[in-house]
Short mmCIF file of N, CA and C in Angstrom, two decimals:
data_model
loop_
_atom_site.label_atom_id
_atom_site.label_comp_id
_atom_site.label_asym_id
_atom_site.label_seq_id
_atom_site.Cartn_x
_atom_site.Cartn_y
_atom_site.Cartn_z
N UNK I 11 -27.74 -14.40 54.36
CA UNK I 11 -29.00 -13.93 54.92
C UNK I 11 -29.15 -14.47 56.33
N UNK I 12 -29.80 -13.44 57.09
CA UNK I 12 -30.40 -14.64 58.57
C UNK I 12 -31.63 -14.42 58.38
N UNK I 13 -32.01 -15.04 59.28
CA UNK I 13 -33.61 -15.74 59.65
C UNK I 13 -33.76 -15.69 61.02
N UNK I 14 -34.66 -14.57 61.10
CA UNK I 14 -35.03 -14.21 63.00
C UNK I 14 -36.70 -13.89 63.02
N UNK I 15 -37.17 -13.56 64.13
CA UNK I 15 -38.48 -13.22 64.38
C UNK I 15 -38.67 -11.45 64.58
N UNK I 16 -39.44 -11.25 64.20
CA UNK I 16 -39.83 -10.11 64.36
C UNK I 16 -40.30 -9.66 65.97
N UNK I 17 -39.65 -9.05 66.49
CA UNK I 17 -39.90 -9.06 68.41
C UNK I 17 -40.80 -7.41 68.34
N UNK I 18 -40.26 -6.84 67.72
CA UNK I 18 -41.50 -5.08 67.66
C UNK I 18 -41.03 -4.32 66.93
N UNK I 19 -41.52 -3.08 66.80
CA UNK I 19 -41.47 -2.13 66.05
C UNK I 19 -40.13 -1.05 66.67
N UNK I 20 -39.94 -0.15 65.76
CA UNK I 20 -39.30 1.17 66.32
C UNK I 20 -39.91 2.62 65.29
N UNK I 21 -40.10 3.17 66.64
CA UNK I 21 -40.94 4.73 65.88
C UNK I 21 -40.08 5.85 66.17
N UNK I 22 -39.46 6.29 64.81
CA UNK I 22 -38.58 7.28 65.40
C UNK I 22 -39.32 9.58 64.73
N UNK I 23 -39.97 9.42 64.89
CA UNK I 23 -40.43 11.09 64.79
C UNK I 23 -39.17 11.85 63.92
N UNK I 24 -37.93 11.65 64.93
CA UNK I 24 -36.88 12.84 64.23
C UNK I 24 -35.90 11.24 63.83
N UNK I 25 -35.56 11.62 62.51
CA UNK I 25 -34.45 10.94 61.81
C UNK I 25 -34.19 11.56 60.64
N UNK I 26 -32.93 10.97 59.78
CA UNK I 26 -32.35 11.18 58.56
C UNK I 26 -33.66 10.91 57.71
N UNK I 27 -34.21 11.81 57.33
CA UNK I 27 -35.28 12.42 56.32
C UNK I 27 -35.12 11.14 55.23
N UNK I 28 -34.05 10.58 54.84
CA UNK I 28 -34.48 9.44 53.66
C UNK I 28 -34.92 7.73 54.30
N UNK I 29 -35.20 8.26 55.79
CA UNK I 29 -35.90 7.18 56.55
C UNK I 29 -37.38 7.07 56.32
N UNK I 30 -37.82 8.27 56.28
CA UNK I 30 -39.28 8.80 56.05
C UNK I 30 -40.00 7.48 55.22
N UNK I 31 -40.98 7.25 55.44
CA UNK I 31 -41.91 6.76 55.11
C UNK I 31 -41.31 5.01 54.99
N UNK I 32 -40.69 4.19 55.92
CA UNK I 32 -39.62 2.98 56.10
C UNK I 32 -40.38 2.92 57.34
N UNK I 33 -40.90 1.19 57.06
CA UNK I 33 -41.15 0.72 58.70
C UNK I 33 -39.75 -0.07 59.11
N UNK I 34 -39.33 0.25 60.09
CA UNK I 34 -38.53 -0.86 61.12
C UNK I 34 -38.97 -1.18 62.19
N UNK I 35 -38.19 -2.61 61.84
CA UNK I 35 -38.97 -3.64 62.87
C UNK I 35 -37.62 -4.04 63.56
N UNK I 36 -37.77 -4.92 64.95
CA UNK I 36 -36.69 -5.25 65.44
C UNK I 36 -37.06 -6.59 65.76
N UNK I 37 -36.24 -7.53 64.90
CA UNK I 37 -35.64 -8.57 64.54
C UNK I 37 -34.43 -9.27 65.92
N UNK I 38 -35.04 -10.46 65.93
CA UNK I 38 -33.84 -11.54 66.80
C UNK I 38 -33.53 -12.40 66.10
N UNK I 39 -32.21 -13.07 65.60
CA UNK I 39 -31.68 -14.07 64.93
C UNK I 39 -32.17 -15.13 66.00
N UNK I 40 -33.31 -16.55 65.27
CA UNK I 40 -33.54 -17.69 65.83
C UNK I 40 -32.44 -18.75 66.08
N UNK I 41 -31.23 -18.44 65.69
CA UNK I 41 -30.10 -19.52 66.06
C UNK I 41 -29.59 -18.96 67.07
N UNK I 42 -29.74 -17.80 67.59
CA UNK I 42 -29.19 -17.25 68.50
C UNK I 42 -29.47 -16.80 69.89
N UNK I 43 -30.20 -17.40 71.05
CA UNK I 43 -30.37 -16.29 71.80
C UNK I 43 -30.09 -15.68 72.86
N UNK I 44 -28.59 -14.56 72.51
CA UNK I 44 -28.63 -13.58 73.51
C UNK I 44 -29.13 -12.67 72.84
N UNK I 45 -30.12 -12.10 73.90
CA UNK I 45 -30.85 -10.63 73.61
C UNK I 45 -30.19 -9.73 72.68
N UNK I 46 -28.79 -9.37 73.17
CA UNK I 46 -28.13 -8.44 72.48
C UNK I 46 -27.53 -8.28 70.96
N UNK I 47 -28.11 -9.63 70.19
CA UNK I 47 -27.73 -9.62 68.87
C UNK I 47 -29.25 -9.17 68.70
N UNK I 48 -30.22 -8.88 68.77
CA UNK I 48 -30.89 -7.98 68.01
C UNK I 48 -30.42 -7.07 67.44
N UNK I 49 -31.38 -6.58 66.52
CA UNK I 49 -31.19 -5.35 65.22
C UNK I 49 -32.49 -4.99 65.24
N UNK I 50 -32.40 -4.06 64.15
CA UNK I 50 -33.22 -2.76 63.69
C UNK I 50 -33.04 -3.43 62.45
N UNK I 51 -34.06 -3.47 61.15
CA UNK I 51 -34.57 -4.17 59.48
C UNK I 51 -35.27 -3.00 59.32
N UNK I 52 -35.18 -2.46 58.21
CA UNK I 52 -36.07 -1.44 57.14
C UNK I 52 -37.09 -2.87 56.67
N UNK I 53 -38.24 -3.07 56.66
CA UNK I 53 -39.29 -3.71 56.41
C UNK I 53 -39.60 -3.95 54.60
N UNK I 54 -39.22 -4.32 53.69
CA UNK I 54 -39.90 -4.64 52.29
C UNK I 54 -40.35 -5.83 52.22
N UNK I 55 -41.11 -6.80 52.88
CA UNK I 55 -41.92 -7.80 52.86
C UNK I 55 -43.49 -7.58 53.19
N UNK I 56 -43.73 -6.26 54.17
CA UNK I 56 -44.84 -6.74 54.81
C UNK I 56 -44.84 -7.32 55.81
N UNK I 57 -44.00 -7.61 56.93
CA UNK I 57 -43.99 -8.29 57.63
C UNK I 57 -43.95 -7.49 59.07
N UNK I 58 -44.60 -8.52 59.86
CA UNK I 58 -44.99 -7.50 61.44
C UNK I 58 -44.67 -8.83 62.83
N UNK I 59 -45.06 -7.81 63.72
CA UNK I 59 -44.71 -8.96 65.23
C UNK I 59 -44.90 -10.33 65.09
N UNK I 60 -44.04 -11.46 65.58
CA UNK I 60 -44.46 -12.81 65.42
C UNK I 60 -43.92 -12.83 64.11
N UNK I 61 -43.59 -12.47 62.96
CA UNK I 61 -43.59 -13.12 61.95
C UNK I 61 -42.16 -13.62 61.83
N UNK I 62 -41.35 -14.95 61.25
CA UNK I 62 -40.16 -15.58 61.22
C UNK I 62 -39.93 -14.26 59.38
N UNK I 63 -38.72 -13.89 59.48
CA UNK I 63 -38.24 -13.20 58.16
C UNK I 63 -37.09 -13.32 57.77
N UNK I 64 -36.99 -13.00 56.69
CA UNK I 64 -34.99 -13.27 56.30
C UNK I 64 -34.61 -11.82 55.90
N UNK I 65 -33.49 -11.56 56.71
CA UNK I 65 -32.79 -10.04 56.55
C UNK I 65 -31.55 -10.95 55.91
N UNK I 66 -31.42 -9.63 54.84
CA UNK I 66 -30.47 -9.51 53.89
C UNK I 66 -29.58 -8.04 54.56
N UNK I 67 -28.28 -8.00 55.01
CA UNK I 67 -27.54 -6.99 55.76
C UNK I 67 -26.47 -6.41 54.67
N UNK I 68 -25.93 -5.20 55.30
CA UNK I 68 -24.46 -4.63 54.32
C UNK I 68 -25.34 -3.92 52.92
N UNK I 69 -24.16 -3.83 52.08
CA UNK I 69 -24.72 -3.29 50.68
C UNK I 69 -25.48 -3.74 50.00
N UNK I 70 -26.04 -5.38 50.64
CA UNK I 70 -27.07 -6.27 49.56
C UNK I 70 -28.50 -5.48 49.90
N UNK I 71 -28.52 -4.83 51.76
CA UNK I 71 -29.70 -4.23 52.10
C UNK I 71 -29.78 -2.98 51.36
N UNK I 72 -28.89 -2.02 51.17
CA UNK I 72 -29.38 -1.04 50.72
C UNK I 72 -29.22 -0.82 49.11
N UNK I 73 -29.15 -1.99 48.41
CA UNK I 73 -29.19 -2.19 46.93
C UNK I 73 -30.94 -2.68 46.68
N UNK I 74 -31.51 -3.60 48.30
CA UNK I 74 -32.68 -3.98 47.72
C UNK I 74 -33.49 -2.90 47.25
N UNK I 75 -33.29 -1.22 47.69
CA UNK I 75 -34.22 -0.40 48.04
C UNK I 75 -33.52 0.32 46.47
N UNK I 76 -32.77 -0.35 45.93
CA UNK I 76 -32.35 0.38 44.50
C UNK I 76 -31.38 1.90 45.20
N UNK I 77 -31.47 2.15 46.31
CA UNK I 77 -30.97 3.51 46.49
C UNK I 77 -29.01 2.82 47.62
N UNK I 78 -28.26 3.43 47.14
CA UNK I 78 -26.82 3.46 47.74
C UNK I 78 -26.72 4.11 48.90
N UNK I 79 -26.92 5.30 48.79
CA UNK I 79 -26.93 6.18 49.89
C UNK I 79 -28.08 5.99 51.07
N UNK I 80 -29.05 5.36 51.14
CA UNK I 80 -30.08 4.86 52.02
C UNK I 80 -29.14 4.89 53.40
N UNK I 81 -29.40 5.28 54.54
CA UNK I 81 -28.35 4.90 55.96
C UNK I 81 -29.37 3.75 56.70
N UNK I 82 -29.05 3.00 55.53
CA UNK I 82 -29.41 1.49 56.56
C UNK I 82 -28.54 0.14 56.74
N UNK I 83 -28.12 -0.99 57.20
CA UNK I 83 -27.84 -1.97 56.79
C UNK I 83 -28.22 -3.20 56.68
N UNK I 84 -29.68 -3.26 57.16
CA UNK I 84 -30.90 -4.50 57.40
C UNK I 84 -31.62 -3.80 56.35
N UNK I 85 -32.19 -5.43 55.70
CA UNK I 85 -33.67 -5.19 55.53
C UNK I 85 -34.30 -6.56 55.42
N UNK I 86 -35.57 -6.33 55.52
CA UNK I 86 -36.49 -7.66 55.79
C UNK I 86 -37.10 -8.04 54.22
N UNK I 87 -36.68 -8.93 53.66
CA UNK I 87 -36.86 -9.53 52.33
C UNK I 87 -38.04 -10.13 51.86
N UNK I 88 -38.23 -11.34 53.42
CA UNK I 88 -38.87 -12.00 52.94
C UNK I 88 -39.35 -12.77 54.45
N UNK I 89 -41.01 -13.04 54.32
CA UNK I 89 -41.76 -13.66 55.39
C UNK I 89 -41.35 -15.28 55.21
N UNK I 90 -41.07 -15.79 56.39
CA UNK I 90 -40.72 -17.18 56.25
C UNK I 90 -41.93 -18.08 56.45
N UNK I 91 -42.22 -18.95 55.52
CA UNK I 91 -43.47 -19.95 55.44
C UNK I 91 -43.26 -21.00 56.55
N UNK I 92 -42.32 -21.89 56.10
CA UNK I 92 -41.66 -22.89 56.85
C UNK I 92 -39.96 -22.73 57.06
N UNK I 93 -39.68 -23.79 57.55
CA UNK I 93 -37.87 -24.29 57.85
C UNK I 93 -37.71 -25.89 57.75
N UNK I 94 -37.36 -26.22 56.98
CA UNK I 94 -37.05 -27.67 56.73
C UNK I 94 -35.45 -27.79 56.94
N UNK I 95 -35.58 -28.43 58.07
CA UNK I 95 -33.58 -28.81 58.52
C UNK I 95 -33.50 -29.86 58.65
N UNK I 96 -32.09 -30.72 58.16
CA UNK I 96 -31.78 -32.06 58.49
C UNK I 96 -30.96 -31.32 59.86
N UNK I 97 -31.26 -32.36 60.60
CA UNK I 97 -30.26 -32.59 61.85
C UNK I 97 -29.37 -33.50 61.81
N UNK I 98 -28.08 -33.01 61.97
CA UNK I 98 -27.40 -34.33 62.53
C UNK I 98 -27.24 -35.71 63.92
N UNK I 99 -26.92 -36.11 63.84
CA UNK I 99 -27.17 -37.06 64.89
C UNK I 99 -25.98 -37.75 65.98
#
């Protein structure tokens, strides 16, 4: 899984019809930041701008939605409360 922030939305009018009624959000991995590892997450948490989330990617994303054929490979699982890390020293 990663763990990024939710940076905005994407509104797409014309797409693959089994997108219909799927919010995506666009997600930045917090261990990471060049701009260009952003993504696109199909949304099943509830979760919006500002919020820290964990995307689950590949076939684990489009198994969460129970459907195979879905054309996605993000999705947003789960709103992050906290992060508790040991650091090394």
């Amino acid at each position: 899984m990663i763990i990024g922030d939710v940076m905005g939305s994407v509104w797409a009018t014309r797409k693959d019809e089994k997108l219909n009624g799927l919010k995506l959000l666009i997600v930045k991995p917090i261990y990471n930041d060049d701009l260009a590892s952003t993504f696109v997450a199909a949304d099943l948490a509830g979760a919006g701008v500002g919020d820290t989330v964990l995307v689950t990617k590949g076939s684990s994303a489009r198994s969460a939605f129970g459907k195979e054929r879905l054309p996605i490979d993000s999705v947003i699982v789960g709103v992050v409360d906290s992060i508790d890390m040991i650091q090394d020293e």
